[in-house]
Amino acid sequence: MKDTEKSATNIAVPDALPSNFIRNIITEDINVNKNDGRVHTRFPPEPNGYLHIGHAKAICLNFGLAAEYGGLCNLRFDDTNPSKEEVEYVDCIKADVRWLGFDWGDREYYASDYFEQLYQYAVQLIKAGMAYVCDLSADEIREYRGTLTEPGKDSPYRARSVEENLDLFERMRAGEFPDGSRTLRAKIDMASPNLNMRDPVMYRILRATHHRTGDRWCIYPTYDFAHGQSDSIEGITHSICTLEFEDHRPLYDWFLDALKIHHPQQIEFARLNLTYAVLSKRRLLDLVERGHVTGWDDPRMPTLAGIRRRGYTPESIRTFCERIGVAKRNSTVDIAMLEHCLREDLNKRAPRVMAVLRPLRVVIDNYPDGKVEELEAVNSPEDPSMGTRKVPFSRALYIETEDFREDPPKGFFRLSPGREVRLRYGYIIKCVDVVKDLKSGEVTELHCTYDPATKSGSAQSGRKVKATLHWVSAAHAIEAEVRLYDHLFLKPNPDDVEGGADWRSNLNPNSLVRLTSCRVEPSLAAAAPGSRYQFERLGYFFVDPVDSSSAAPVFNRTVTLRDTWAKVEKAQRKR
Ligand code: ATP
Ligand code: MG
């Protein structure tokens, strides 16, 4: 928040938080003592799928603003649509919000808890002559509605008497009429330039079992009728939602004013879009159902369940949501920015270890057979309090296959015949011989010599070589599976397709590469599922909590080390 705004309002908002238009509105409301100065928000998911990173933006915003202003934030399930909702989703949504670090206390609510109250509101509107029972079919209602350029036509049932409407609505509830045969509609204006105001449907007849109310109801309120009133019932002060509800606001206002009940203020912001990802529950479900991913929690999914299993930290997501801010204009955020926030956080907390993904055996010919040295390795150059650990060094090691080239191209400074490199925390070695598979010609083993005077940390260790390689001791290393994840889509915009192809044609066939015979240093024997490491030179990795066993750990690559966003930021600062 800018200084000027702060002194004008006297609201203590931490300096680090940038101003946004929603903060400005809330601050102004507090200033004029609107709602007695209360701030009460809610996060209102529909339990018809898993939460994704877009929802995280809404969660951070609603819970964040409440916390900032000393207010409250409810968790409310907008469960008005009985056919698409499942209990499984409710449980996962709660777990996801908790994981992000937010707490709704005892305020876990369901729109379905308000069905009776909503029914009474509908009766109130009928009595006021502001709602009527309509016998048009869904298709007919659409025909009568008109278009953006043409006004609609009044329903022939619009002039029904209050008594007849009350009687018919009661009998709709009692189950006297078949599904879809009648609706209750608000009596507003069939010529309104806003289509949402052309006598929208408030209730429909639908015999479907609801996850909470069972078969108690055969009429269900529409989202448009339930949403604003649910907010009102909970005493919400600021109903924050995404831009597509801007055109619905006049309708929500109309209902609240007609009912003369507490009137929350709706504020719309732009939804989050992310490059290389799709953020629509319908599409995410499609990926799951067609088996393009292993489930909602596949580490490639932009769901919070997937992101969590990939190894993201809740802190990095919250930082990201704060940095992208809120705006009134739709835009797409570069996924590199999300990854940048993640690296920043992991850099601080993830201990460094050594792991070799594609092992190439190295024998140090002049190192005594059977000798083992415990070399001292630093756990984190960022945080000395994380201490050091011992890494065993012996005659037979593994290095990364790609760190050796028999015919090194220009600019390749790693190991090649006759060349010296340093082994991290260890010695300088020199490649003296290459063993190949006779049939395939593939390099299967290297023979090297080491220089005992070059031990890391020793007086003569300062001799310069051009590369330092990571390695593990062959006899001590643990075998592990490593899953290298990459973007789920090949193009920044998955909808960027040609010639009748659909967004699925942009799925990245290499979004997962499984390596099953990796070797990790022995300290990882104690790696608990859910812990995070930096594999030196390779990236950040997360012990998969689902597929790991103590005998066979599975490491998910959370993100590589190359930070493309940091470069973007640097270039921007220079300009
Ligand atoms: P989807 O389009 O993925 O199906 P939705 O909007 O139907 O999502 P809801 O369960 O209704 O999903 O969303 C709950 C809340 O999260 C709403 O307030 C909605 O505005 C917000 N939200 C959903 N998607 C995003 C997004 N991409 N960015 C920001 N907020 C979002
Ligand atoms: Mg929705």
JSON list of N, CA, C and O in Angstrom, two decimals, residues 254-278:
[
{"chain": "A", "resi": 254, "resn": "TRP", "atom": "N", "xyz": [-30.49, -7.07, -7.49]},
{"chain": "A", "resi": 254, "resn": "TRP", "atom": "CA", "xyz": [-31.96, -7.02, -7.59]},
{"chain": "A", "resi": 254, "resn": "TRP", "atom": "C", "xyz": [-32.59, -7.95, -6.55]},
{"chain": "A", "resi": 254, "resn": "TRP", "atom": "O", "xyz": [-33.52, -7.56, -5.83]},
{"chain": "A", "resi": 255, "resn": "PHE", "atom": "N", "xyz": [-32.09, -9.18, -6.46]},
{"chain": "A", "resi": 255, "resn": "PHE", "atom": "CA", "xyz": [-32.64, -10.13, -5.48]},
{"chain": "A", "resi": 255, "resn": "PHE", "atom": "C", "xyz": [-32.51, -9.58, -4.06]},
{"chain": "A", "resi": 255, "resn": "PHE", "atom": "O", "xyz": [-33.46, -9.60, -3.27]},
{"chain": "A", "resi": 256, "resn": "LEU", "atom": "N", "xyz": [-31.33, -9.11, -3.72]},
{"chain": "A", "resi": 256, "resn": "LEU", "atom": "CA", "xyz": [-31.08, -8.67, -2.34]},
{"chain": "A", "resi": 256, "resn": "LEU", "atom": "C", "xyz": [-31.94, -7.46, -1.99]},
{"chain": "A", "resi": 256, "resn": "LEU", "atom": "O", "xyz": [-32.50, -7.39, -0.89]},
{"chain": "A", "resi": 257, "resn": "ASP", "atom": "N", "xyz": [-32.08, -6.55, -2.95]},
{"chain": "A", "resi": 257, "resn": "ASP", "atom": "CA", "xyz": [-32.91, -5.37, -2.69]},
{"chain": "A", "resi": 257, "resn": "ASP", "atom": "C", "xyz": [-34.39, -5.75, -2.60]},
{"chain": "A", "resi": 257, "resn": "ASP", "atom": "O", "xyz": [-35.12, -5.25, -1.74]},
{"chain": "A", "resi": 258, "resn": "ALA", "atom": "N", "xyz": [-34.82, -6.66, -3.49]},
{"chain": "A", "resi": 258, "resn": "ALA", "atom": "CA", "xyz": [-36.23, -7.08, -3.46]},
{"chain": "A", "resi": 258, "resn": "ALA", "atom": "C", "xyz": [-36.55, -7.78, -2.15]},
{"chain": "A", "resi": 258, "resn": "ALA", "atom": "O", "xyz": [-37.64, -7.62, -1.59]},
{"chain": "A", "resi": 259, "resn": "LEU", "atom": "N", "xyz": [-35.60, -8.54, -1.64]},
{"chain": "A", "resi": 259, "resn": "LEU", "atom": "CA", "xyz": [-35.83, -9.28, -0.39]},
{"chain": "A", "resi": 259, "resn": "LEU", "atom": "C", "xyz": [-35.59, -8.42, 0.84]},
{"chain": "A", "resi": 259, "resn": "LEU", "atom": "O", "xyz": [-35.93, -8.82, 1.96]},
{"chain": "A", "resi": 260, "resn": "LYS", "atom": "N", "xyz": [-34.95, -7.28, 0.64]},
{"chain": "A", "resi": 260, "resn": "LYS", "atom": "CA", "xyz": [-34.63, -6.35, 1.73]},
{"chain": "A", "resi": 260, "resn": "LYS", "atom": "C", "xyz": [-33.81, -7.04, 2.82]},
{"chain": "A", "resi": 260, "resn": "LYS", "atom": "O", "xyz": [-34.15, -7.01, 4.00]},
{"chain": "A", "resi": 261, "resn": "ILE", "atom": "N", "xyz": [-32.76, -7.73, 2.40]},
{"chain": "A", "resi": 261, "resn": "ILE", "atom": "CA", "xyz": [-31.88, -8.40, 3.37]},
{"chain": "A", "resi": 261, "resn": "ILE", "atom": "C", "xyz": [-30.45, -7.84, 3.25]},
{"chain": "A", "resi": 261, "resn": "ILE", "atom": "O", "xyz": [-30.17, -7.10, 2.30]},
{"chain": "A", "resi": 262, "resn": "HIS", "atom": "N", "xyz": [-29.59, -8.21, 4.20]},
{"chain": "A", "resi": 262, "resn": "HIS", "atom": "CA", "xyz": [-28.19, -7.75, 4.20]},
{"chain": "A", "resi": 262, "resn": "HIS", "atom": "C", "xyz": [-27.59, -7.85, 2.80]},
{"chain": "A", "resi": 262, "resn": "HIS", "atom": "O", "xyz": [-27.70, -8.87, 2.14]},
{"chain": "A", "resi": 263, "resn": "HIS", "atom": "N", "xyz": [-26.94, -6.78, 2.40]},
{"chain": "A", "resi": 263, "resn": "HIS", "atom": "CA", "xyz": [-26.48, -6.68, 1.02]},
{"chain": "A", "resi": 263, "resn": "HIS", "atom": "C", "xyz": [-24.95, -6.62, 0.94]},
{"chain": "A", "resi": 263, "resn": "HIS", "atom": "O", "xyz": [-24.36, -5.57, 1.08]},
{"chain": "A", "resi": 264, "resn": "PRO", "atom": "N", "xyz": [-24.31, -7.78, 0.72]},
{"chain": "A", "resi": 264, "resn": "PRO", "atom": "CA", "xyz": [-22.85, -7.78, 0.54]},
{"chain": "A", "resi": 264, "resn": "PRO", "atom": "C", "xyz": [-22.49, -7.03, -0.74]},
{"chain": "A", "resi": 264, "resn": "PRO", "atom": "O", "xyz": [-23.31, -6.96, -1.65]},
{"chain": "A", "resi": 265, "resn": "GLN", "atom": "N", "xyz": [-21.28, -6.53, -0.80]},
{"chain": "A", "resi": 265, "resn": "GLN", "atom": "CA", "xyz": [-20.84, -5.88, -2.04]},
{"chain": "A", "resi": 265, "resn": "GLN", "atom": "C", "xyz": [-20.03, -6.86, -2.86]},
{"chain": "A", "resi": 265, "resn": "GLN", "atom": "O", "xyz": [-19.04, -7.43, -2.39]},
{"chain": "A", "resi": 266, "resn": "GLN", "atom": "N", "xyz": [-20.49, -7.08, -4.10]},
{"chain": "A", "resi": 266, "resn": "GLN", "atom": "CA", "xyz": [-19.73, -7.97, -4.97]},
{"chain": "A", "resi": 266, "resn": "GLN", "atom": "C", "xyz": [-18.60, -7.20, -5.66]},
{"chain": "A", "resi": 266, "resn": "GLN", "atom": "O", "xyz": [-18.81, -6.11, -6.17]},
{"chain": "A", "resi": 267, "resn": "ILE", "atom": "N", "xyz": [-17.41, -7.80, -5.65]},
{"chain": "A", "resi": 267, "resn": "ILE", "atom": "CA", "xyz": [-16.25, -7.18, -6.32]},
{"chain": "A", "resi": 267, "resn": "ILE", "atom": "C", "xyz": [-15.64, -8.25, -7.24]},
{"chain": "A", "resi": 267, "resn": "ILE", "atom": "O", "xyz": [-15.35, -9.35, -6.79]},
{"chain": "A", "resi": 268, "resn": "GLU", "atom": "N", "xyz": [-15.46, -7.90, -8.49]},
{"chain": "A", "resi": 268, "resn": "GLU", "atom": "CA", "xyz": [-14.93, -8.90, -9.44]},
{"chain": "A", "resi": 268, "resn": "GLU", "atom": "C", "xyz": [-13.45, -8.63, -9.74]},
{"chain": "A", "resi": 268, "resn": "GLU", "atom": "O", "xyz": [-13.03, -7.49, -9.81]},
{"chain": "A", "resi": 269, "resn": "PHE", "atom": "N", "xyz": [-12.71, -9.72, -9.91]},
{"chain": "A", "resi": 269, "resn": "PHE", "atom": "CA", "xyz": [-11.30, -9.61, -10.31]},
{"chain": "A", "resi": 269, "resn": "PHE", "atom": "C", "xyz": [-11.03, -10.63, -11.43]},
{"chain": "A", "resi": 269, "resn": "PHE", "atom": "O", "xyz": [-11.82, -11.56, -11.64]},
{"chain": "A", "resi": 270, "resn": "ALA", "atom": "N", "xyz": [-9.92, -10.42, -12.14]},
{"chain": "A", "resi": 270, "resn": "ALA", "atom": "CA", "xyz": [-9.59, -11.29, -13.27]},
{"chain": "A", "resi": 270, "resn": "ALA", "atom": "C", "xyz": [-9.09, -12.65, -12.79]},
{"chain": "A", "resi": 270, "resn": "ALA", "atom": "O", "xyz": [-8.27, -12.73, -11.88]},
{"chain": "A", "resi": 271, "resn": "ARG", "atom": "N", "xyz": [-9.58, -13.70, -13.42]},
{"chain": "A", "resi": 271, "resn": "ARG", "atom": "CA", "xyz": [-9.13, -15.04, -13.02]},
{"chain": "A", "resi": 271, "resn": "ARG", "atom": "C", "xyz": [-7.68, -15.26, -13.48]},
{"chain": "A", "resi": 271, "resn": "ARG", "atom": "O", "xyz": [-7.20, -14.62, -14.41]},
{"chain": "A", "resi": 272, "resn": "LEU", "atom": "N", "xyz": [-7.05, -16.19, -12.82]},
{"chain": "A", "resi": 272, "resn": "LEU", "atom": "CA", "xyz": [-5.68, -16.54, -13.19]},
{"chain": "A", "resi": 272, "resn": "LEU", "atom": "C", "xyz": [-5.67, -17.49, -14.38]},
{"chain": "A", "resi": 272, "resn": "LEU", "atom": "O", "xyz": [-6.41, -18.48, -14.38]},
{"chain": "A", "resi": 273, "resn": "ASN", "atom": "N", "xyz": [-4.88, -17.16, -15.37]},
{"chain": "A", "resi": 273, "resn": "ASN", "atom": "CA", "xyz": [-4.56, -18.10, -16.44]},
{"chain": "A", "resi": 273, "resn": "ASN", "atom": "C", "xyz": [-3.05, -18.28, -16.41]},
{"chain": "A", "resi": 273, "resn": "ASN", "atom": "O", "xyz": [-2.32, -17.35, -16.10]},
{"chain": "A", "resi": 274, "resn": "LEU", "atom": "N", "xyz": [-2.62, -19.49, -16.75]},
{"chain": "A", "resi": 274, "resn": "LEU", "atom": "CA", "xyz": [-1.21, -19.82, -16.62]},
{"chain": "A", "resi": 274, "resn": "LEU", "atom": "C", "xyz": [-0.74, -20.45, -17.94]},
{"chain": "A", "resi": 274, "resn": "LEU", "atom": "O", "xyz": [-1.47, -21.26, -18.52]},
{"chain": "A", "resi": 275, "resn": "THR", "atom": "N", "xyz": [0.47, -20.08, -18.39]},
{"chain": "A", "resi": 275, "resn": "THR", "atom": "CA", "xyz": [0.97, -20.70, -19.62]},
{"chain": "A", "resi": 275, "resn": "THR", "atom": "C", "xyz": [1.24, -22.19, -19.40]},
{"chain": "A", "resi": 275, "resn": "THR", "atom": "O", "xyz": [1.49, -22.63, -18.27]},
{"chain": "A", "resi": 276, "resn": "TYR", "atom": "N", "xyz": [1.19, -22.95, -20.46]},
{"chain": "A", "resi": 276, "resn": "TYR", "atom": "CA", "xyz": [1.46, -24.41, -20.47]},
{"chain": "A", "resi": 276, "resn": "TYR", "atom": "C", "xyz": [0.50, -25.19, -19.59]},
{"chain": "A", "resi": 276, "resn": "TYR", "atom": "O", "xyz": [0.83, -26.30, -19.13]},
{"chain": "A", "resi": 277, "resn": "ALA", "atom": "N", "xyz": [-0.67, -24.60, -19.27]},
{"chain": "A", "resi": 277, "resn": "ALA", "atom": "CA", "xyz": [-1.60, -25.30, -18.38]},
{"chain": "A", "resi": 277, "resn": "ALA", "atom": "C", "xyz": [-3.03, -25.01, -18.81]},
{"chain": "A", "resi": 277, "resn": "ALA", "atom": "O", "xyz": [-3.30, -24.00, -19.46]},
{"chain": "A", "resi": 278, "resn": "VAL", "atom": "N", "xyz": [-3.93, -25.89, -18.45]},
{"chain": "A", "resi": 278, "resn": "VAL", "atom": "CA", "xyz": [-5.35, -25.58, -18.57]},
{"chain": "A", "resi": 278, "resn": "VAL", "atom": "C", "xyz": [-5.92, -25.49, -17.16]},
{"chain": "A", "resi": 278, "resn": "VAL", "atom": "O", "xyz": [-5.57, -26.28, -16.29]}
]
